[in-house]
Amino acid sequence: MENTLLNALPIEGQLLLNESLADYTTWRVGGQAKALFKPNGLTDLSKFLQSFNGMDSIHWLGLGSNTLIRDKGYNGTVILTQNCLNELALLTEDTIRVEAGVSCAKMARFCARNHLSGGEFWAGIPGTMGGALRMNAGCFNGETWNFIKEVETINREGIIRTRQSHEFNVSYRHLDGLADDEWFVSATCVLPKGDKEKSLKVIKELLARRSATQPTGEHNCGSVFRNPPGQFAAELIQSCGLKGYTIGGAKVSEKHANFIINACGQAKAHDIESLITYVHQTVLEKTNHHLIKEVHIIGEQ
């Protein structure tokens, strides 16, 4: 996109060219995006997409967890939802509308403070609700789509649709039914009534458990691999003696083997990707388990 095109677009948000993505990811690595758009709400996003006449690929980014952006960057447009699509509202006593850029932790607390139960698990997911919808994120025995009534999606032409939960096939960390150029922008969630203080206590306990068992104070993306049926990825990785294994500045966490950390902030995306590949191959050779990545790897090779 040329600067003249930037000035001509009917948008209120920010459109940045050749923007480094490292600061927008929880691993703190990655090259530049050709363009990065920070919409000023859903209407602004729709206008941007309606004016987006290029053939560039589009990638959506929330908190930047669960995403590894390669060192050569992304030759397309990144749409940032964090702090952009951030509306969160109680529609009825048991129904919440949440936009894609709201953090899962904020959603968990909002549910609790409005005397709704079941959403406490969202406090343990280091991402936004848009990402949680896309991969049916879950932890501590909770899953996102258990509470979804309907969603709003937007496509490449900026058209917003309302779709019902039954239109999607949902399974463990997976969802079918979304077109390639269609993205979640909001969800309507229904939760059972609960007790505010009890739910806040559960959230506090879950966060303490997460802090005790995961490297929350170090740059990571959350769980790297899905848990195989009847198994835990971390136990398989640990059984192969990979805790603490390093490639460049990337390291398998000694606290939780299914986490890879940017040790001392010196890792490159290539180090992390190489370590992911090495862990996968080693586990396959030693245990015959084919671990499936949760993390999405994008960008130029």
mmCIF file of C-alpha atoms in Angstrom:
data_model
loop_
_atom_site.group_PDB
_atom_site.id
_atom_site.type_symbol
_atom_site.label_atom_id
_atom_site.label_comp_id
_atom_site.label_asym_id
_atom_site.label_seq_id
_atom_site.Cartn_x
_atom_site.Cartn_y
_atom_site.Cartn_z
ATOM 1 C CA MET A 1 0.000 0.000 0.000
ATOM 2 C CA GLU A 2 1.270 3.423 -0.901
ATOM 3 C CA ASN A 3 0.977 6.458 1.366
ATOM 4 C CA THR A 4 -1.429 8.074 -1.098
ATOM 5 C CA LEU A 5 -3.741 5.094 -0.680
ATOM 6 C CA LEU A 6 -3.457 5.371 3.082
ATOM 7 C CA ASN A 7 -4.682 8.964 2.970
ATOM 8 C CA ALA A 8 -7.589 8.013 0.713
ATOM 9 C CA LEU A 9 -8.993 5.211 2.865
ATOM 10 C CA PRO A 10 -12.188 6.179 4.764
ATOM 11 C CA ILE A 11 -10.981 4.853 8.090
ATOM 12 C CA GLU A 12 -10.664 6.153 11.639
ATOM 13 C CA GLY A 13 -8.175 3.566 12.883
ATOM 14 C CA GLN A 14 -4.422 3.354 12.339
ATOM 15 C CA LEU A 15 -2.852 1.770 9.277
ATOM 16 C CA LEU A 16 0.886 1.293 9.730
ATOM 17 C CA LEU A 17 3.310 0.228 7.003
ATOM 18 C CA ASN A 18 6.300 -2.083 7.524
ATOM 19 C CA GLU A 19 5.478 -2.423 11.215
ATOM 20 C CA SER A 20 7.521 -4.807 13.377
ATOM 21 C CA LEU A 21 5.281 -7.493 14.854
ATOM 22 C CA ALA A 22 7.592 -8.566 17.664
ATOM 23 C CA ASP A 23 5.931 -6.286 20.204
ATOM 24 C CA TYR A 24 2.515 -7.650 19.267
ATOM 25 C CA THR A 25 3.308 -11.286 20.079
ATOM 26 C CA THR A 26 3.809 -12.970 23.439
ATOM 27 C CA TRP A 27 7.038 -14.618 22.237
ATOM 28 C CA ARG A 28 8.377 -11.134 21.389
ATOM 29 C CA VAL A 29 9.824 -12.302 18.066
ATOM 30 C CA GLY A 30 8.960 -11.810 14.414
ATOM 31 C CA GLY A 31 9.627 -9.573 11.462
ATOM 32 C CA GLN A 32 7.613 -6.783 9.886
ATOM 33 C CA ALA A 33 4.117 -6.827 8.440
ATOM 34 C CA LYS A 34 3.620 -5.164 5.089
ATOM 35 C CA ALA A 35 0.706 -3.376 6.757
ATOM 36 C CA LEU A 36 -0.857 -3.444 10.226
ATOM 37 C CA PHE A 37 -4.387 -2.120 10.749
ATOM 38 C CA LYS A 38 -5.769 -1.143 14.160
ATOM 39 C CA PRO A 39 -9.507 -0.573 13.628
ATOM 40 C CA ASN A 40 -11.505 1.914 15.646
ATOM 41 C CA GLY A 41 -14.325 -0.537 16.206
ATOM 42 C CA LEU A 42 -16.342 -2.939 14.093
ATOM 43 C CA THR A 43 -17.849 -0.327 11.759
ATOM 44 C CA ASP A 44 -14.390 1.047 10.999
ATOM 45 C CA LEU A 45 -13.122 -2.467 10.290
ATOM 46 C CA SER A 46 -15.980 -3.071 7.869
ATOM 47 C CA LYS A 47 -15.188 0.173 6.015
ATOM 48 C CA PHE A 48 -11.525 -0.781 5.797
ATOM 49 C CA LEU A 49 -12.273 -4.191 4.335
ATOM 50 C CA GLN A 50 -14.754 -2.704 1.866
ATOM 51 C CA SER A 51 -11.968 -0.389 0.647
ATOM 52 C CA PHE A 52 -9.350 -3.142 0.667
ATOM 53 C CA ASN A 53 -8.980 -3.769 -3.047
ATOM 54 C CA GLY A 54 -5.599 -5.468 -2.976
ATOM 55 C CA MET A 55 -4.928 -9.176 -3.228
ATOM 56 C CA ASP A 56 -2.813 -9.179 -0.074
ATOM 57 C CA SER A 57 -3.332 -12.004 2.341
ATOM 58 C CA ILE A 58 -4.882 -11.064 5.690
ATOM 59 C CA HIS A 59 -3.975 -12.380 9.125
ATOM 60 C CA TRP A 60 -5.785 -11.559 12.362
ATOM 61 C CA LEU A 61 -3.860 -11.007 15.561
ATOM 62 C CA GLY A 62 -5.221 -10.696 19.087
ATOM 63 C CA LEU A 63 -2.838 -10.881 22.028
ATOM 64 C CA GLY A 64 -0.294 -12.545 19.764
ATOM 65 C CA SER A 65 -0.271 -15.724 21.814
ATOM 66 C CA ASN A 66 -0.534 -18.994 19.916
ATOM 67 C CA THR A 67 1.227 -17.311 16.966
ATOM 68 C CA LEU A 68 4.805 -17.471 15.718
ATOM 69 C CA ILE A 69 5.708 -14.877 13.105
ATOM 70 C CA ARG A 70 8.847 -15.727 11.165
ATOM 71 C CA ASP A 71 11.863 -13.434 11.149
ATOM 72 C CA LYS A 72 11.306 -12.325 7.545
ATOM 73 C CA GLY A 73 7.886 -11.035 8.497
ATOM 74 C CA TYR A 74 4.485 -11.249 6.884
ATOM 75 C CA ASN A 75 3.995 -10.026 3.313
ATOM 76 C CA GLY A 76 0.379 -9.071 3.824
ATOM 77 C CA THR A 77 -1.976 -7.126 6.075
ATOM 78 C CA VAL A 78 -2.365 -7.903 9.762
ATOM 79 C CA ILE A 79 -5.580 -6.824 11.485
ATOM 80 C CA LEU A 80 -5.099 -6.258 15.204
ATOM 81 C CA THR A 81 -8.109 -6.894 17.437
ATOM 82 C CA GLN A 82 -6.566 -6.374 20.886
ATOM 83 C CA ASN A 83 -7.749 -3.031 22.328
ATOM 84 C CA CYS A 84 -9.631 -2.475 19.060
ATOM 85 C CA LEU A 85 -12.649 -4.780 18.976
ATOM 86 C CA ASN A 86 -13.170 -4.498 22.709
ATOM 87 C CA GLU A 87 -16.889 -4.117 23.417
ATOM 88 C CA LEU A 88 -18.234 -6.280 26.236
ATOM 89 C CA ALA A 89 -21.824 -6.025 27.425
ATOM 90 C CA LEU A 90 -24.433 -7.836 29.489
ATOM 91 C CA LEU A 91 -27.501 -8.188 27.232
ATOM 92 C CA THR A 92 -29.761 -10.020 29.669
ATOM 93 C CA GLU A 93 -29.192 -11.529 33.102
ATOM 94 C CA ASP A 94 -27.575 -14.619 31.546
ATOM 95 C CA THR A 95 -26.366 -13.402 28.135
ATOM 96 C CA ILE A 96 -23.159 -11.573 27.208
ATOM 97 C CA ARG A 97 -22.015 -10.080 23.908
ATOM 98 C CA VAL A 98 -18.233 -10.001 23.608
ATOM 99 C CA GLU A 99 -16.105 -8.736 20.729
ATOM 100 C CA ALA A 100 -13.116 -10.587 19.369
ATOM 101 C CA GLY A 101 -10.434 -8.317 20.855
ATOM 102 C CA VAL A 102 -11.512 -8.752 24.480
ATOM 103 C CA SER A 103 -8.998 -10.805 26.444
ATOM 104 C CA CYS A 104 -10.204 -14.140 27.748
ATOM 105 C CA ALA A 105 -9.111 -13.126 31.254
ATOM 106 C CA LYS A 106 -11.294 -10.006 31.109
ATOM 107 C CA MET A 107 -14.215 -12.112 29.898
ATOM 108 C CA ALA A 108 -13.799 -14.514 32.831
ATOM 109 C CA ARG A 109 -13.930 -11.703 35.375
ATOM 110 C CA PHE A 110 -16.863 -10.003 33.646
ATOM 111 C CA CYS A 111 -18.881 -13.217 33.840
ATOM 112 C CA ALA A 112 -18.060 -13.662 37.523
ATOM 113 C CA ARG A 113 -18.876 -10.073 38.450
ATOM 114 C CA ASN A 114 -22.259 -10.442 36.772
ATOM 115 C CA HIS A 115 -23.077 -13.561 38.807
ATOM 116 C CA LEU A 116 -22.578 -16.001 35.908
ATOM 117 C CA SER A 117 -20.699 -19.255 36.354
ATOM 118 C CA GLY A 118 -18.856 -21.633 34.050
ATOM 119 C CA GLY A 119 -16.621 -19.053 32.378
ATOM 120 C CA GLU A 120 -13.922 -19.078 35.050
ATOM 121 C CA PHE A 121 -11.643 -21.211 32.843
ATOM 122 C CA TRP A 122 -11.195 -18.304 30.410
ATOM 123 C CA ALA A 123 -8.912 -16.705 33.014
ATOM 124 C CA GLY A 124 -6.297 -19.340 32.183
ATOM 125 C CA ILE A 125 -6.235 -18.688 28.423
ATOM 126 C CA PRO A 126 -3.560 -16.177 27.352
ATOM 127 C CA GLY A 127 -5.413 -14.831 24.339
ATOM 128 C CA THR A 128 -8.477 -12.986 23.072
ATOM 129 C CA MET A 129 -11.996 -14.240 22.558
ATOM 130 C CA GLY A 130 -11.569 -14.165 18.778
ATOM 131 C CA GLY A 131 -8.783 -16.705 18.998
ATOM 132 C CA ALA A 132 -10.702 -18.701 21.591
ATOM 133 C CA LEU A 133 -13.610 -18.973 19.163
ATOM 134 C CA ARG A 134 -11.406 -19.964 16.240
ATOM 135 C CA MET A 135 -9.730 -22.873 18.044
ATOM 136 C CA ASN A 136 -12.333 -23.710 20.687
ATOM 137 C CA ALA A 137 -9.800 -22.760 23.335
ATOM 138 C CA GLY A 138 -10.110 -24.283 26.750
ATOM 139 C CA CYS A 139 -8.373 -25.271 29.957
ATOM 140 C CA PHE A 140 -9.213 -26.492 33.450
ATOM 141 C CA ASN A 141 -12.017 -28.663 31.991
ATOM 142 C CA GLY A 142 -13.780 -25.778 30.238
ATOM 143 C CA GLU A 143 -14.192 -25.101 26.501
ATOM 144 C CA THR A 144 -15.276 -21.913 24.758
ATOM 145 C CA TRP A 145 -17.993 -23.261 22.480
ATOM 146 C CA ASN A 146 -19.916 -24.816 25.358
ATOM 147 C CA PHE A 147 -21.317 -21.321 25.990
ATOM 148 C CA ILE A 148 -21.769 -19.901 22.484
ATOM 149 C CA LYS A 149 -25.285 -19.119 21.266
ATOM 150 C CA GLU A 150 -24.401 -17.190 18.123
ATOM 151 C CA VAL A 151 -21.497 -15.334 16.557
ATOM 152 C CA GLU A 152 -20.872 -12.454 14.208
ATOM 153 C CA THR A 153 -18.402 -12.939 11.389
ATOM 154 C CA ILE A 154 -16.930 -10.585 8.825
ATOM 155 C CA ASN A 155 -15.544 -11.457 5.411
ATOM 156 C CA ARG A 156 -12.961 -9.930 3.117
ATOM 157 C CA GLU A 157 -15.599 -7.633 1.593
ATOM 158 C CA GLY A 158 -16.485 -6.222 5.019
ATOM 159 C CA ILE A 159 -19.877 -7.948 5.175
ATOM 160 C CA ILE A 160 -20.985 -8.845 8.714
ATOM 161 C CA ARG A 161 -23.128 -11.944 9.258
ATOM 162 C CA THR A 162 -24.833 -13.441 12.284
ATOM 163 C CA ARG A 163 -24.435 -17.201 12.483
ATOM 164 C CA GLN A 164 -25.810 -19.734 14.943
ATOM 165 C CA SER A 165 -23.614 -22.097 16.931
ATOM 166 C CA HIS A 166 -25.137 -25.178 15.267
ATOM 167 C CA GLU A 167 -23.714 -24.051 11.917
ATOM 168 C CA PHE A 168 -20.225 -25.047 13.084
ATOM 169 C CA ASN A 169 -18.688 -28.438 13.802
ATOM 170 C CA VAL A 170 -16.711 -28.060 17.002
ATOM 171 C CA SER A 171 -14.283 -30.497 18.603
ATOM 172 C CA TYR A 172 -11.204 -30.432 20.826
ATOM 173 C CA ARG A 173 -9.154 -27.366 19.815
ATOM 174 C CA HIS A 174 -10.754 -27.419 16.375
ATOM 175 C CA LEU A 175 -13.614 -25.838 14.453
ATOM 176 C CA ASP A 176 -15.071 -26.434 10.979
ATOM 177 C CA GLY A 177 -17.588 -24.286 9.157
ATOM 178 C CA LEU A 178 -15.720 -20.996 8.813
ATOM 179 C CA ALA A 179 -14.760 -19.924 5.294
ATOM 180 C CA ASP A 180 -11.127 -19.107 4.484
ATOM 181 C CA ASP A 181 -11.891 -15.387 4.188
ATOM 182 C CA GLU A 182 -14.297 -15.190 7.132
ATOM 183 C CA TRP A 183 -13.376 -14.224 10.684
ATOM 184 C CA PHE A 184 -15.086 -14.022 14.060
ATOM 185 C CA VAL A 185 -15.723 -10.504 15.340
ATOM 186 C CA SER A 186 -18.097 -11.159 18.244
ATOM 187 C CA ALA A 187 -19.965 -13.846 20.138
ATOM 188 C CA THR A 188 -23.144 -14.024 22.167
ATOM 189 C CA CYS A 189 -22.618 -16.288 25.165
ATOM 190 C CA VAL A 190 -25.162 -17.773 27.542
ATOM 191 C CA LEU A 191 -24.011 -18.899 30.982
ATOM 192 C CA PRO A 192 -25.824 -20.280 34.035
ATOM 193 C CA LYS A 193 -26.424 -18.087 37.032
ATOM 194 C CA GLY A 194 -23.843 -18.381 39.776
ATOM 195 C CA ASP A 195 -22.332 -16.740 42.796
ATOM 196 C CA LYS A 196 -20.002 -13.783 42.213
ATOM 197 C CA GLU A 197 -17.682 -14.363 45.179
ATOM 198 C CA LYS A 198 -17.444 -18.085 44.526
ATOM 199 C CA SER A 199 -16.572 -17.541 40.860
ATOM 200 C CA LEU A 200 -13.952 -14.894 41.675
ATOM 201 C CA LYS A 201 -12.423 -17.295 44.181
ATOM 202 C CA VAL A 202 -12.269 -20.028 41.533
ATOM 203 C CA ILE A 203 -10.563 -17.607 39.125
ATOM 204 C CA LYS A 204 -8.015 -16.677 41.771
ATOM 205 C CA GLU A 205 -7.288 -20.340 42.449
ATOM 206 C CA LEU A 206 -6.971 -21.147 38.744
ATOM 207 C CA LEU A 207 -4.533 -18.287 38.196
ATOM 208 C CA ALA A 208 -2.465 -19.394 41.192
ATOM 209 C CA ARG A 209 -2.393 -22.924 39.811
ATOM 210 C CA ARG A 210 -1.392 -21.639 36.394
ATOM 211 C CA SER A 211 1.402 -19.518 37.874
ATOM 212 C CA ALA A 212 2.683 -22.496 39.873
ATOM 213 C CA THR A 213 2.764 -24.876 36.914
ATOM 214 C CA GLN A 214 3.445 -22.685 33.857
ATOM 215 C CA PRO A 215 6.210 -20.190 32.960
ATOM 216 C CA THR A 216 3.872 -17.196 33.099
ATOM 217 C CA GLY A 217 6.702 -14.755 33.821
ATOM 218 C CA GLU A 218 8.627 -15.642 30.653
ATOM 219 C CA HIS A 219 7.922 -14.933 26.979
ATOM 220 C CA ASN A 220 5.946 -17.895 25.619
ATOM 221 C CA CYS A 221 2.866 -18.628 23.501
ATOM 222 C CA GLY A 222 1.017 -20.937 25.850
ATOM 223 C CA SER A 223 0.801 -24.644 25.037
ATOM 224 C CA VAL A 224 2.713 -25.496 21.866
ATOM 225 C CA PHE A 225 1.058 -28.856 21.162
ATOM 226 C CA ARG A 226 -2.419 -30.283 21.649
ATOM 227 C CA ASN A 227 -2.836 -33.090 24.145
ATOM 228 C CA PRO A 228 -3.209 -36.427 22.322
ATOM 229 C CA PRO A 229 -6.275 -38.496 23.299
ATOM 230 C CA GLY A 230 -5.705 -39.940 26.758
ATOM 231 C CA GLN A 231 -2.253 -38.353 27.036
ATOM 232 C CA PHE A 232 -0.623 -35.089 28.040
ATOM 233 C CA ALA A 233 1.804 -33.544 25.555
ATOM 234 C CA ALA A 234 3.955 -32.213 28.412
ATOM 235 C CA GLU A 235 4.410 -35.702 29.880
ATOM 236 C CA LEU A 236 5.418 -37.125 26.499
ATOM 237 C CA ILE A 237 7.922 -34.326 25.927
ATOM 238 C CA GLN A 238 9.323 -34.690 29.425
ATOM 239 C CA SER A 239 9.625 -38.469 29.021
ATOM 240 C CA CYS A 240 11.960 -37.821 26.083
ATOM 241 C CA GLY A 241 14.316 -35.818 28.317
ATOM 242 C CA LEU A 242 13.565 -32.550 26.526
ATOM 243 C CA LYS A 243 12.930 -30.248 29.482
ATOM 244 C CA GLY A 244 15.509 -27.473 29.271
ATOM 245 C CA TYR A 245 16.581 -28.383 25.728
ATOM 246 C CA THR A 246 17.647 -25.291 23.812
ATOM 247 C CA ILE A 247 18.198 -24.187 20.237
ATOM 248 C CA GLY A 248 19.675 -20.710 20.008
ATOM 249 C CA GLY A 249 17.655 -18.524 22.361
ATOM 250 C CA ALA A 250 14.639 -20.881 22.438
ATOM 251 C CA LYS A 251 14.207 -23.300 25.325
ATOM 252 C CA VAL A 252 11.781 -26.004 26.394
ATOM 253 C CA SER A 253 10.505 -24.745 29.728
ATOM 254 C CA GLU A 254 11.776 -26.616 32.760
ATOM 255 C CA LYS A 255 8.549 -25.686 34.540
ATOM 256 C CA HIS A 256 6.178 -27.102 31.908
ATOM 257 C CA ALA A 257 7.502 -29.141 28.986
ATOM 258 C CA ASN A 258 4.712 -28.135 26.599
ATOM 259 C CA PHE A 259 5.893 -24.516 26.733
ATOM 260 C CA ILE A 260 8.766 -23.062 24.731
ATOM 261 C CA ILE A 261 10.216 -19.846 26.111
ATOM 262 C CA ASN A 262 12.206 -17.020 24.604
ATOM 263 C CA ALA A 263 15.084 -17.404 27.032
ATOM 264 C CA CYS A 264 16.439 -14.028 28.153
ATOM 265 C CA GLY A 265 14.593 -12.383 25.266
ATOM 266 C CA GLN A 266 17.336 -13.360 22.814
ATOM 267 C CA ALA A 267 15.535 -15.925 20.664
ATOM 268 C CA LYS A 268 14.789 -15.564 16.981
ATOM 269 C CA ALA A 269 11.617 -16.950 15.442
ATOM 270 C CA HIS A 270 13.819 -19.424 13.571
ATOM 271 C CA ASP A 271 15.151 -20.785 16.888
ATOM 272 C CA ILE A 272 11.622 -21.350 18.176
ATOM 273 C CA GLU A 273 10.403 -22.977 14.963
ATOM 274 C CA SER A 274 13.458 -25.242 14.866
ATOM 275 C CA LEU A 275 12.846 -26.282 18.467
ATOM 276 C CA ILE A 276 9.170 -27.015 17.778
ATOM 277 C CA THR A 277 10.232 -29.253 14.885
ATOM 278 C CA TYR A 278 12.890 -30.979 16.985
ATOM 279 C CA VAL A 279 10.483 -31.688 19.848
ATOM 280 C CA HIS A 280 7.891 -33.059 17.441
ATOM 281 C CA GLN A 281 10.373 -35.360 15.715
ATOM 282 C CA THR A 282 11.902 -36.576 18.967
ATOM 283 C CA VAL A 283 8.533 -37.409 20.538
ATOM 284 C CA LEU A 284 7.454 -39.198 17.363
ATOM 285 C CA GLU A 285 10.635 -41.285 17.219
ATOM 286 C CA LYS A 286 10.671 -42.188 20.917
ATOM 287 C CA THR A 287 6.982 -42.579 21.735
ATOM 288 C CA ASN A 288 5.272 -42.996 18.344
ATOM 289 C CA HIS A 289 2.963 -40.063 19.189
ATOM 290 C CA HIS A 290 2.406 -37.474 16.478
ATOM 291 C CA LEU A 291 1.952 -34.209 18.351
ATOM 292 C CA ILE A 292 -0.271 -31.633 16.638
ATOM 293 C CA LYS A 293 0.766 -27.994 16.962
ATOM 294 C CA GLU A 294 -1.592 -25.539 18.621
ATOM 295 C CA VAL A 295 0.647 -22.648 17.608
ATOM 296 C CA HIS A 296 0.112 -21.072 14.167
ATOM 297 C CA ILE A 297 3.285 -20.282 12.228
ATOM 298 C CA ILE A 298 2.995 -17.539 9.613
ATOM 299 C CA GLY A 299 5.303 -15.420 7.507
ATOM 300 C CA GLU A 300 8.012 -15.704 4.909
ATOM 301 C CA GLN A 301 10.408 -18.655 4.941
#
